[in-house]
PDB file of C-alpha atoms and ligand atoms in Angstrom:
ATOM      1  CA  MET A  55       0.000   0.000   0.000  1.00  0.00           C
ATOM      2  CA  LYS A  56       1.344   3.413  -0.947  1.00  0.00           C
ATOM      3  CA  ARG A  57       2.157   5.567   2.058  1.00  0.00           C
ATOM      4  CA  LYS A  58       0.325   8.896   2.316  1.00  0.00           C
ATOM      5  CA  ILE A  59       2.566  11.963   2.689  1.00  0.00           C
ATOM      6  CA  GLU A  60       1.036  15.451   2.815  1.00  0.00           C
ATOM      7  CA  SER A  61       2.254  19.000   3.352  1.00  0.00           C
ATOM      8  CA  LEU A  62       2.399  20.266   6.913  1.00  0.00           C
ATOM      9  CA  GLY A  63       1.577  23.970   6.743  1.00  0.00           C
ATOM     10  CA  ARG A  64       2.522  26.288   3.883  1.00  0.00           C
ATOM     11  CA  GLY A  65       6.240  25.559   3.738  1.00  0.00           C
ATOM     12  CA  SER A  66       8.479  22.534   3.331  1.00  0.00           C
ATOM     13  CA  GLY A  67       7.077  20.543   6.303  1.00  0.00           C
ATOM     14  CA  LYS A  68       5.531  17.104   5.745  1.00  0.00           C
ATOM     15  CA  ILE A  69       3.076  14.741   7.475  1.00  0.00           C
ATOM     16  CA  ILE A  70       3.762  11.050   7.000  1.00  0.00           C
ATOM     17  CA  TYR A  71       0.902   8.667   7.832  1.00  0.00           C
ATOM     18  CA  SER A  72       0.940   5.079   9.005  1.00  0.00           C
ATOM     19  CA  THR A  73      -0.542   2.635   6.505  1.00  0.00           C
ATOM     20  CA  ASN A  74      -2.678   0.940   9.150  1.00  0.00           C
ATOM     21  CA  ASP A  75      -3.656   1.239  12.808  1.00  0.00           C
ATOM     22  CA  CYS A  76      -0.922  -0.964  14.163  1.00  0.00           C
ATOM     23  CA  GLU A  77       2.079  -0.063  12.017  1.00  0.00           C
ATOM     24  CA  ASP A  78       5.285   0.086  14.047  1.00  0.00           C
ATOM     25  CA  ILE A  79       7.218   3.323  13.477  1.00  0.00           C
ATOM     26  CA  LEU A  80      10.431   1.285  13.708  1.00  0.00           C
ATOM     27  CA  SER A  81       9.475  -0.418  10.433  1.00  0.00           C
ATOM     28  CA  LEU A  82       9.852   2.859   8.475  1.00  0.00           C
ATOM     29  CA  SER A  83      12.836   2.924   6.138  1.00  0.00           C
ATOM     30  CA  LYS A  84      15.767   4.728   7.735  1.00  0.00           C
ATOM     31  CA  ALA A  85      17.099   6.058   4.397  1.00  0.00           C
ATOM     32  CA  GLU A  86      13.719   7.341   3.194  1.00  0.00           C
ATOM     33  CA  THR A  87      12.871   8.908   6.551  1.00  0.00           C
ATOM     34  CA  LEU A  88      16.202  10.707   6.746  1.00  0.00           C
ATOM     35  CA  GLU A  89      15.835  11.892   3.158  1.00  0.00           C
ATOM     36  CA  LEU A  90      12.392  13.306   3.921  1.00  0.00           C
ATOM     37  CA  PHE A  91      13.710  14.970   7.080  1.00  0.00           C
ATOM     38  CA  LYS A  92      16.675  16.537   5.280  1.00  0.00           C
ATOM     39  CA  SER A  93      14.545  17.972   2.486  1.00  0.00           C
ATOM     40  CA  SER A  94      11.625  19.180   4.608  1.00  0.00           C
ATOM     41  CA  GLY A  95      13.187  20.044   7.991  1.00  0.00           C
ATOM     42  CA  VAL A  96       9.944  19.262   9.883  1.00  0.00           C
ATOM     43  CA  VAL A  97       8.247  15.876   9.747  1.00  0.00           C
ATOM     44  CA  LEU A  98       5.066  14.895  11.612  1.00  0.00           C
ATOM     45  CA  PHE A  99       4.562  11.118  11.997  1.00  0.00           C
ATOM     46  CA  ARG A 100       0.848  10.362  12.431  1.00  0.00           C
ATOM     47  CA  GLY A 101      -0.990   7.173  13.325  1.00  0.00           C
ATOM     48  CA  PHE A 102       1.957   5.292  14.846  1.00  0.00           C
ATOM     49  CA  GLY A 103       0.770   5.609  18.470  1.00  0.00           C
ATOM     50  CA  ILE A 104       4.058   7.056  19.695  1.00  0.00           C
ATOM     51  CA  THR A 105       5.112   6.750  23.354  1.00  0.00           C
ATOM     52  CA  PRO A 106       8.265   8.200  24.984  1.00  0.00           C
ATOM     53  CA  THR A 107      10.030   4.838  24.630  1.00  0.00           C
ATOM     54  CA  TYR A 108       9.202   4.659  20.921  1.00  0.00           C
ATOM     55  CA  MET A 109      10.462   8.197  20.474  1.00  0.00           C
ATOM     56  CA  GLU A 110      13.856   7.208  21.897  1.00  0.00           C
ATOM     57  CA  SER A 111      14.067   3.969  19.910  1.00  0.00           C
ATOM     58  CA  PHE A 112      13.081   5.661  16.661  1.00  0.00           C
ATOM     59  CA  SER A 113      15.609   8.449  17.162  1.00  0.00           C
ATOM     60  CA  GLU A 114      18.314   5.837  17.751  1.00  0.00           C
ATOM     61  CA  LYS A 115      17.229   3.816  14.723  1.00  0.00           C
ATOM     62  CA  LEU A 116      17.839   6.905  12.586  1.00  0.00           C
ATOM     63  CA  ASN A 117      21.342   7.078  14.080  1.00  0.00           C
ATOM     64  CA  PHE A 118      20.722  10.035  16.280  1.00  0.00           C
ATOM     65  CA  ARG A 119      22.321  10.056  19.707  1.00  0.00           C
ATOM     66  CA  CYS A 120      19.891  11.264  22.394  1.00  0.00           C
ATOM     67  CA  THR A 121      21.142  14.168  24.477  1.00  0.00           C
ATOM     68  CA  LYS A 122      20.131  15.099  27.999  1.00  0.00           C
ATOM     69  CA  ASN A 123      18.370  18.347  28.692  1.00  0.00           C
ATOM     70  CA  PHE A 124      19.204  19.917  32.041  1.00  0.00           C
ATOM     71  CA  SER A 125      16.435  22.500  31.840  1.00  0.00           C
ATOM     72  CA  LYS A 126      13.430  20.167  31.833  1.00  0.00           C
ATOM     73  CA  GLU A 127      11.882  17.441  33.988  1.00  0.00           C
ATOM     74  CA  SER A 128      12.577  13.959  32.628  1.00  0.00           C
ATOM     75  CA  ILE A 129       9.970  11.194  32.402  1.00  0.00           C
ATOM     76  CA  ASP A 130      11.915   8.121  31.274  1.00  0.00           C
ATOM     77  CA  SER A 131      14.425   5.872  32.988  1.00  0.00           C
ATOM     78  CA  PHE A 132      17.329   7.152  30.861  1.00  0.00           C
ATOM     79  CA  ASP A 133      16.525  10.841  31.526  1.00  0.00           C
ATOM     80  CA  PHE A 134      16.346  11.574  27.804  1.00  0.00           C
ATOM     81  CA  VAL A 135      12.631  12.271  27.367  1.00  0.00           C
ATOM     82  CA  ASN A 136      11.339  15.377  29.124  1.00  0.00           C
ATOM     83  CA  LEU A 137       8.131  17.208  29.704  1.00  0.00           C
ATOM     84  CA  VAL A 138       8.014  20.467  27.763  1.00  0.00           C
ATOM     85  CA  GLU A 139       8.277  23.866  29.442  1.00  0.00           C
ATOM     86  CA  GLU A 140       6.071  24.226  32.518  1.00  0.00           C
ATOM     87  CA  GLY A 141       3.127  26.593  32.699  1.00  0.00           C
ATOM     88  CA  MET A 142       0.464  27.447  30.162  1.00  0.00           C
ATOM     89  CA  ASP A 143       1.889  30.642  28.709  1.00  0.00           C
ATOM     90  CA  ALA A 144       2.792  31.181  25.080  1.00  0.00           C
ATOM     91  CA  ILE A 145       6.469  30.526  24.333  1.00  0.00           C
ATOM     92  CA  PRO A 146       8.145  32.704  21.697  1.00  0.00           C
ATOM     93  CA  ALA A 147      10.123  31.382  18.717  1.00  0.00           C
ATOM     94  CA  HIS A 148      13.520  29.918  19.562  1.00  0.00           C
ATOM     95  CA  ALA A 149      15.934  27.194  18.529  1.00  0.00           C
ATOM     96  CA  GLU A 150      16.618  24.724  21.359  1.00  0.00           C
ATOM     97  CA  HIS A 151      19.728  25.632  23.386  1.00  0.00           C
ATOM     98  CA  ALA A 152      20.653  28.351  20.926  1.00  0.00           C
ATOM     99  CA  SER A 153      21.668  30.455  23.939  1.00  0.00           C
ATOM    100  CA  PHE A 154      24.256  27.754  24.785  1.00  0.00           C
ATOM    101  CA  SER A 155      25.219  26.997  21.219  1.00  0.00           C
ATOM    102  CA  VAL A 156      28.106  24.617  21.947  1.00  0.00           C
ATOM    103  CA  ILE A 157      25.476  22.091  23.039  1.00  0.00           C
ATOM    104  CA  ARG A 158      22.833  23.041  20.465  1.00  0.00           C
ATOM    105  CA  PRO A 159      21.221  19.742  19.393  1.00  0.00           C
ATOM    106  CA  ASP A 160      20.704  18.817  15.724  1.00  0.00           C
ATOM    107  CA  VAL A 161      17.119  17.678  16.204  1.00  0.00           C
ATOM    108  CA  ILE A 162      14.309  18.448  18.629  1.00  0.00           C
ATOM    109  CA  TRP A 163      11.466  15.926  18.840  1.00  0.00           C
ATOM    110  CA  PHE A 164       8.000  16.409  20.321  1.00  0.00           C
ATOM    111  CA  GLY A 165       5.526  13.668  21.099  1.00  0.00           C
ATOM    112  CA  CYS A 166       1.879  14.195  21.995  1.00  0.00           C
ATOM    113  CA  LYS A 167       0.053  12.141  24.605  1.00  0.00           C
ATOM    114  CA  THR A 168      -2.837  14.498  25.322  1.00  0.00           C
ATOM    115  CA  PRO A 169      -3.756  17.339  22.954  1.00  0.00           C
ATOM    116  CA  VAL A 170      -6.055  20.104  24.234  1.00  0.00           C
ATOM    117  CA  GLN A 171      -7.857  23.102  22.796  1.00  0.00           C
ATOM    118  CA  GLY A 172      -5.123  25.727  22.188  1.00  0.00           C
ATOM    119  CA  GLY A 173      -1.498  25.148  23.170  1.00  0.00           C
ATOM    120  CA  GLU A 174      -0.456  24.297  19.604  1.00  0.00           C
ATOM    121  CA  THR A 175       3.263  23.819  19.111  1.00  0.00           C
ATOM    122  CA  LEU A 176       4.437  26.393  16.577  1.00  0.00           C
ATOM    123  CA  PHE A 177       7.351  26.367  14.178  1.00  0.00           C
ATOM    124  CA  TRP A 178       9.085  28.878  11.949  1.00  0.00           C
ATOM    125  CA  ASP A 179      11.417  28.300   9.015  1.00  0.00           C
ATOM    126  CA  GLY A 180      14.535  30.357   9.788  1.00  0.00           C
ATOM    127  CA  VAL A 181      15.501  30.352   6.090  1.00  0.00           C
ATOM    128  CA  GLN A 182      12.173  31.957   5.214  1.00  0.00           C
ATOM    129  CA  ILE A 183      12.425  34.520   8.047  1.00  0.00           C
ATOM    130  CA  TRP A 184      15.929  35.467   6.861  1.00  0.00           C
ATOM    131  CA  ASN A 185      14.889  35.706   3.211  1.00  0.00           C
ATOM    132  CA  GLU A 186      11.915  37.935   4.043  1.00  0.00           C
ATOM    133  CA  MET A 187      13.847  40.274   6.338  1.00  0.00           C
ATOM    134  CA  SER A 188      14.529  43.843   5.174  1.00  0.00           C
ATOM    135  CA  LYS A 189      17.985  44.705   3.887  1.00  0.00           C
ATOM    136  CA  ASN A 190      18.726  47.015   6.835  1.00  0.00           C
ATOM    137  CA  THR A 191      17.773  44.458   9.463  1.00  0.00           C
ATOM    138  CA  LYS A 192      19.820  41.787   7.715  1.00  0.00           C
ATOM    139  CA  GLN A 193      22.776  44.149   7.684  1.00  0.00           C
ATOM    140  CA  LEU A 194      22.398  44.739  11.432  1.00  0.00           C
ATOM    141  CA  PHE A 195      22.504  40.999  12.195  1.00  0.00           C
ATOM    142  CA  ILE A 196      25.431  40.490   9.820  1.00  0.00           C
ATOM    143  CA  GLU A 197      27.443  43.307  11.400  1.00  0.00           C
ATOM    144  CA  LYS A 198      26.651  42.665  15.054  1.00  0.00           C
ATOM    145  CA  LYS A 199      26.923  39.419  16.937  1.00  0.00           C
ATOM    146  CA  VAL A 200      24.283  38.596  19.518  1.00  0.00           C
ATOM    147  CA  LYS A 201      25.054  37.910  23.173  1.00  0.00           C
ATOM    148  CA  MET A 202      22.917  35.098  24.557  1.00  0.00           C
ATOM    149  CA  SER A 203      23.182  33.776  28.090  1.00  0.00           C
ATOM    150  CA  ILE A 204      21.582  31.480  30.612  1.00  0.00           C
ATOM    151  CA  ASP A 205      22.120  32.079  34.298  1.00  0.00           C
ATOM    152  CA  ASN A 206      21.839  30.289  37.633  1.00  0.00           C
ATOM    153  CA  VAL A 207      22.492  26.814  36.210  1.00  0.00           C
ATOM    154  CA  PRO A 208      23.480  24.499  39.110  1.00  0.00           C
ATOM    155  CA  TRP A 209      27.036  23.240  38.461  1.00  0.00           C
ATOM    156  CA  ASN A 210      26.166  19.665  39.416  1.00  0.00           C
ATOM    157  CA  GLU A 211      23.406  19.629  36.780  1.00  0.00           C
ATOM    158  CA  LEU A 212      25.836  20.900  34.145  1.00  0.00           C
ATOM    159  CA  ASN A 213      28.169  18.046  35.103  1.00  0.00           C
ATOM    160  CA  GLU A 214      25.422  15.460  35.164  1.00  0.00           C
ATOM    161  CA  TRP A 215      23.738  16.444  31.923  1.00  0.00           C
ATOM    162  CA  ILE A 216      26.513  17.755  29.745  1.00  0.00           C
ATOM    163  CA  LEU A 217      30.038  17.853  31.065  1.00  0.00           C
ATOM    164  CA  GLY A 218      30.387  14.486  32.766  1.00  0.00           C
ATOM    165  CA  GLY A 219      32.491  15.485  35.805  1.00  0.00           C
ATOM    166  CA  GLU A 220      31.767  15.073  39.498  1.00  0.00           C
ATOM    167  CA  THR A 221      33.049  18.130  41.319  1.00  0.00           C
ATOM    168  CA  LEU A 222      32.809  21.894  40.865  1.00  0.00           C
ATOM    169  CA  GLU A 223      36.476  21.790  39.880  1.00  0.00           C
ATOM    170  CA  ASP A 224      35.665  19.242  37.097  1.00  0.00           C
ATOM    171  CA  CYS A 225      32.892  21.539  35.929  1.00  0.00           C
ATOM    172  CA  LYS A 226      35.252  24.513  35.833  1.00  0.00           C
ATOM    173  CA  GLN A 227      37.855  22.555  33.865  1.00  0.00           C
ATOM    174  CA  SER A 228      35.328  21.436  31.275  1.00  0.00           C
ATOM    175  CA  LEU A 229      33.984  24.958  30.898  1.00  0.00           C
ATOM    176  CA  ASP A 230      37.578  26.259  30.523  1.00  0.00           C
ATOM    177  CA  ASN A 231      38.036  23.717  27.733  1.00  0.00           C
ATOM    178  CA  LEU A 232      34.864  24.883  26.000  1.00  0.00           C
ATOM    179  CA  ALA A 233      35.969  28.513  26.359  1.00  0.00           C
ATOM    180  CA  ASP A 234      39.347  27.625  24.791  1.00  0.00           C
ATOM    181  CA  ASN A 235      37.769  25.764  21.882  1.00  0.00           C
ATOM    182  CA  PHE A 236      34.691  27.800  21.023  1.00  0.00           C
ATOM    183  CA  GLU A 237      35.147  31.432  20.139  1.00  0.00           C
ATOM    184  CA  GLY A 238      32.594  33.584  21.903  1.00  0.00           C
ATOM    185  CA  PHE A 239      31.855  31.071  24.676  1.00  0.00           C
ATOM    186  CA  SER A 240      32.463  32.199  28.264  1.00  0.00           C
ATOM    187  CA  TYR A 241      31.138  31.498  31.734  1.00  0.00           C
ATOM    188  CA  HIS A 242      31.057  32.927  35.235  1.00  0.00           C
ATOM    189  CA  ILE A 243      30.639  31.118  38.545  1.00  0.00           C
ATOM    190  CA  ASN A 244      28.194  33.030  40.740  1.00  0.00           C
ATOM    191  CA  GLU A 245      28.629  33.441  44.516  1.00  0.00           C
ATOM    192  CA  ASP A 246      26.156  30.637  45.175  1.00  0.00           C
ATOM    193  CA  SER A 247      28.149  28.361  42.800  1.00  0.00           C
ATOM    194  CA  THR A 248      25.480  28.448  40.112  1.00  0.00           C
ATOM    195  CA  ILE A 249      26.817  29.231  36.668  1.00  0.00           C
ATOM    196  CA  LEU A 250      26.233  31.889  34.054  1.00  0.00           C
ATOM    197  CA  VAL A 251      26.978  30.619  30.556  1.00  0.00           C
ATOM    198  CA  GLN A 252      27.366  33.170  27.796  1.00  0.00           C
ATOM    199  CA  ASP A 253      27.712  32.862  24.075  1.00  0.00           C
ATOM    200  CA  ILE A 254      28.577  35.615  21.616  1.00  0.00           C
ATOM    201  CA  THR A 255      27.566  34.332  18.244  1.00  0.00           C
ATOM    202  CA  SER A 256      25.850  35.176  14.957  1.00  0.00           C
ATOM    203  CA  ALA A 257      22.037  35.202  14.894  1.00  0.00           C
ATOM    204  CA  VAL A 258      22.305  33.824  11.362  1.00  0.00           C
ATOM    205  CA  VAL A 259      23.433  30.208  11.085  1.00  0.00           C
ATOM    206  CA  LYS A 260      24.079  27.777   8.242  1.00  0.00           C
ATOM    207  CA  THR A 261      21.516  24.973   8.101  1.00  0.00           C
ATOM    208  CA  LYS A 262      23.087  21.545   8.600  1.00  0.00           C
ATOM    209  CA  ASN A 263      21.190  19.842   5.801  1.00  0.00           C
ATOM    210  CA  SER A 264      21.063  22.483   3.073  1.00  0.00           C
ATOM    211  CA  ASN A 265      23.861  24.930   3.944  1.00  0.00           C
ATOM    212  CA  GLN A 266      21.486  27.894   3.661  1.00  0.00           C
ATOM    213  CA  ASP A 267      21.463  30.994   5.853  1.00  0.00           C
ATOM    214  CA  ALA A 268      18.797  30.794   8.533  1.00  0.00           C
ATOM    215  CA  PHE A 269      17.686  33.234  11.215  1.00  0.00           C
ATOM    216  CA  CYS A 270      17.471  30.473  13.793  1.00  0.00           C
ATOM    217  CA  ASN A 271      18.375  31.576  17.292  1.00  0.00           C
ATOM    218  CA  PHE A 272      17.253  32.624  20.776  1.00  0.00           C
ATOM    219  CA  VAL A 273      16.892  36.349  19.987  1.00  0.00           C
ATOM    220  CA  TRP A 274      13.104  36.634  20.303  1.00  0.00           C
ATOM    221  CA  VAL A 275      12.940  34.932  23.708  1.00  0.00           C
ATOM    222  CA  SER A 276      15.759  37.160  24.955  1.00  0.00           C
ATOM    223  CA  HIS A 277      13.995  40.233  23.618  1.00  0.00           C
ATOM    224  CA  GLU A 278      10.698  39.271  25.272  1.00  0.00           C
ATOM    225  CA  ARG A 279      12.546  38.829  28.563  1.00  0.00           C
ATOM    226  CA  GLY A 280      13.807  42.408  28.207  1.00  0.00           C
ATOM    227  CA  ASN A 281      17.442  41.296  27.835  1.00  0.00           C
ATOM    228  CA  GLU A 282      20.305  42.949  26.007  1.00  0.00           C
ATOM    229  CA  ILE A 283      20.661  41.384  22.584  1.00  0.00           C
ATOM    230  CA  PHE A 284      23.907  42.477  20.994  1.00  0.00           C
ATOM    231  CA  GLU A 285      27.489  42.026  22.126  1.00  0.00           C
ATOM    232  CA  ASP A 286      27.816  45.777  22.735  1.00  0.00           C
ATOM    233  CA  GLY A 287      25.017  45.545  25.324  1.00  0.00           C
ATOM    234  CA  SER A 288      22.314  47.145  23.169  1.00  0.00           C
ATOM    235  CA  LYS A 289      18.751  45.888  22.880  1.00  0.00           C
ATOM    236  CA  LEU A 290      16.761  45.384  19.690  1.00  0.00           C
ATOM    237  CA  PRO A 291      15.942  48.769  18.104  1.00  0.00           C
ATOM    238  CA  GLU A 292      12.189  49.353  18.186  1.00  0.00           C
ATOM    239  CA  GLU A 293      11.769  49.234  14.404  1.00  0.00           C
ATOM    240  CA  VAL A 294      13.682  45.941  14.232  1.00  0.00           C
ATOM    241  CA  ALA A 295      11.532  44.453  17.008  1.00  0.00           C
ATOM    242  CA  ASP A 296       8.409  45.572  15.123  1.00  0.00           C
ATOM    243  CA  GLU A 297       9.663  43.984  11.922  1.00  0.00           C
ATOM    244  CA  LEU A 298      10.567  40.704  13.641  1.00  0.00           C
ATOM    245  CA  GLN A 299       7.182  40.591  15.386  1.00  0.00           C
ATOM    246  CA  LYS A 300       5.451  40.924  12.003  1.00  0.00           C
ATOM    247  CA  LEU A 301       7.630  38.200  10.458  1.00  0.00           C
ATOM    248  CA  TYR A 302       7.002  35.810  13.366  1.00  0.00           C
ATOM    249  CA  ASP A 303       3.256  36.484  13.211  1.00  0.00           C
ATOM    250  CA  LYS A 304       3.122  36.035   9.441  1.00  0.00           C
ATOM    251  CA  PHE A 305       5.193  32.878   9.133  1.00  0.00           C
ATOM    252  CA  ALA A 306       4.129  30.930  12.236  1.00  0.00           C
ATOM    253  CA  GLU A 307       3.051  27.387  11.381  1.00  0.00           C
ATOM    254  CA  GLU A 308       1.025  25.170  13.724  1.00  0.00           C
ATOM    255  CA  ILE A 309       1.250  21.519  14.592  1.00  0.00           C
ATOM    256  CA  PRO A 310      -2.372  20.330  14.803  1.00  0.00           C
ATOM    257  CA  TRP A 311      -1.730  17.753  17.551  1.00  0.00           C
ATOM    258  CA  GLN A 312      -3.452  14.382  17.744  1.00  0.00           C
ATOM    259  CA  ALA A 313      -2.690  11.842  20.476  1.00  0.00           C
ATOM    260  CA  GLY A 314       0.205   9.574  19.456  1.00  0.00           C
ATOM    261  CA  ASP A 315       1.759  12.107  17.024  1.00  0.00           C
ATOM    262  CA  LEU A 316       5.513  12.563  16.795  1.00  0.00           C
ATOM    263  CA  VAL A 317       7.302  15.563  15.289  1.00  0.00           C
ATOM    264  CA  MET A 318      10.954  15.818  14.281  1.00  0.00           C
ATOM    265  CA  ILE A 319      12.392  19.330  13.796  1.00  0.00           C
ATOM    266  CA  ASP A 320      15.747  20.380  12.288  1.00  0.00           C
ATOM    267  CA  ASN A 321      17.084  22.653  15.055  1.00  0.00           C
ATOM    268  CA  SER A 322      19.597  24.316  12.726  1.00  0.00           C
ATOM    269  CA  ARG A 323      16.842  25.632  10.467  1.00  0.00           C
ATOM    270  CA  PHE A 324      13.499  25.744  12.296  1.00  0.00           C
ATOM    271  CA  MET A 325      12.571  27.541  15.496  1.00  0.00           C
ATOM    272  CA  HIS A 326       9.704  26.369  17.686  1.00  0.00           C
ATOM    273  CA  GLY A 327       7.383  27.785  20.335  1.00  0.00           C
ATOM    274  CA  ARG A 328       3.790  27.338  21.494  1.00  0.00           C
ATOM    275  CA  ARG A 329       0.475  29.101  21.892  1.00  0.00           C
ATOM    276  CA  GLU A 330      -0.945  29.652  25.348  1.00  0.00           C
ATOM    277  CA  PHE A 331      -3.556  27.251  26.673  1.00  0.00           C
ATOM    278  CA  LYS A 332      -5.949  26.916  29.612  1.00  0.00           C
ATOM    279  CA  ASP A 333      -6.426  23.156  29.910  1.00  0.00           C
ATOM    280  CA  ASN A 334      -3.834  21.584  32.212  1.00  0.00           C
ATOM    281  CA  ARG A 335      -4.365  18.094  30.768  1.00  0.00           C
ATOM    282  CA  ARG A 336      -2.092  18.996  27.809  1.00  0.00           C
ATOM    283  CA  LEU A 337       0.796  16.519  27.758  1.00  0.00           C
ATOM    284  CA  ILE A 338       3.576  16.972  25.238  1.00  0.00           C
ATOM    285  CA  TYR A 339       7.009  15.462  25.769  1.00  0.00           C
ATOM    286  CA  THR A 340      10.297  16.231  24.080  1.00  0.00           C
ATOM    287  CA  LEU A 341      13.699  14.813  23.267  1.00  0.00           C
ATOM    288  CA  THR A 342      16.846  16.298  21.744  1.00  0.00           C
ATOM    289  CA  SER A 343      19.401  14.402  19.698  1.00  0.00           C
ATOM    290  CA  ASN A 344      22.512  14.769  17.604  1.00  0.00           C
ATOM    291  CA  LEU A 345      23.703  13.019  14.505  1.00  0.00           C
ATOM    292  CA  SER A 346      25.581  10.005  15.738  1.00  0.00           C
ATOM    293  CA  LEU A 347      29.255   9.687  14.926  1.00  0.00           C
ATOM    294  CA  HIS A 348      28.913   5.935  14.427  1.00  0.00           C
TER     295      HIS A 348
HETATM  296 FE1  FE2 B  15      12.235  24.818  23.264  1.00  0.00          FE
END
């Protein structure tokens, strides 16, 4: 039976359907799935009855190595699958861990157990946002690097999730290594031994699968938090913020969740976020992964 594949939204995204009610997602062809992912950047798998365990197994089947996420509560025995951001507020467009770009994952996955009215997961094609941006705004982001940071990260969590050491000294050594090897990366240990991690980087990145320029970053979340944006300490000029707001409004795409859906997003090209919701039964879980070296 021929498999049904449809467009997801107005861009390159795709929905791939199971051929029957009990098809195992692990039976999908690895080569064809990866090809579809590389060309579309967002793939929704529907009708496969995905659970957190399946999400992990499928990611591994495609040769992605799951990564741990220190910022979210985990729900599986390996600590790979997490609940999404707490609360019911809208979350602005961002690429996952783009404020800590040395650990930016290649792929972010979302699985849906319980969809509710509202609370749609949103996504934006960073290539499209960049292409539609005015010449002046593009020039600004080409000329000025952005300064993204996350603060108050407990050092033991950094060790446990990312760095692999046991003591604060191990943590410091690993961070020194990162600072030596990644231009723009720096850190500061706060008085209470939590850590500020800072990254000075370009807001425009090359996509991993198509080598195109993409506006795929953490800028909009930082702006909404009232933070400084650029390396010189300046914030987004008002006219630039207005332009970005219009672009994000115009090009937002929605994932119309059904229970058992799985979505795979290229984190080097697409940003994600969500709409606000009122129903606390919503249950979406997430996983990040990198292309495996094996
Ligand atoms: Fe996120």
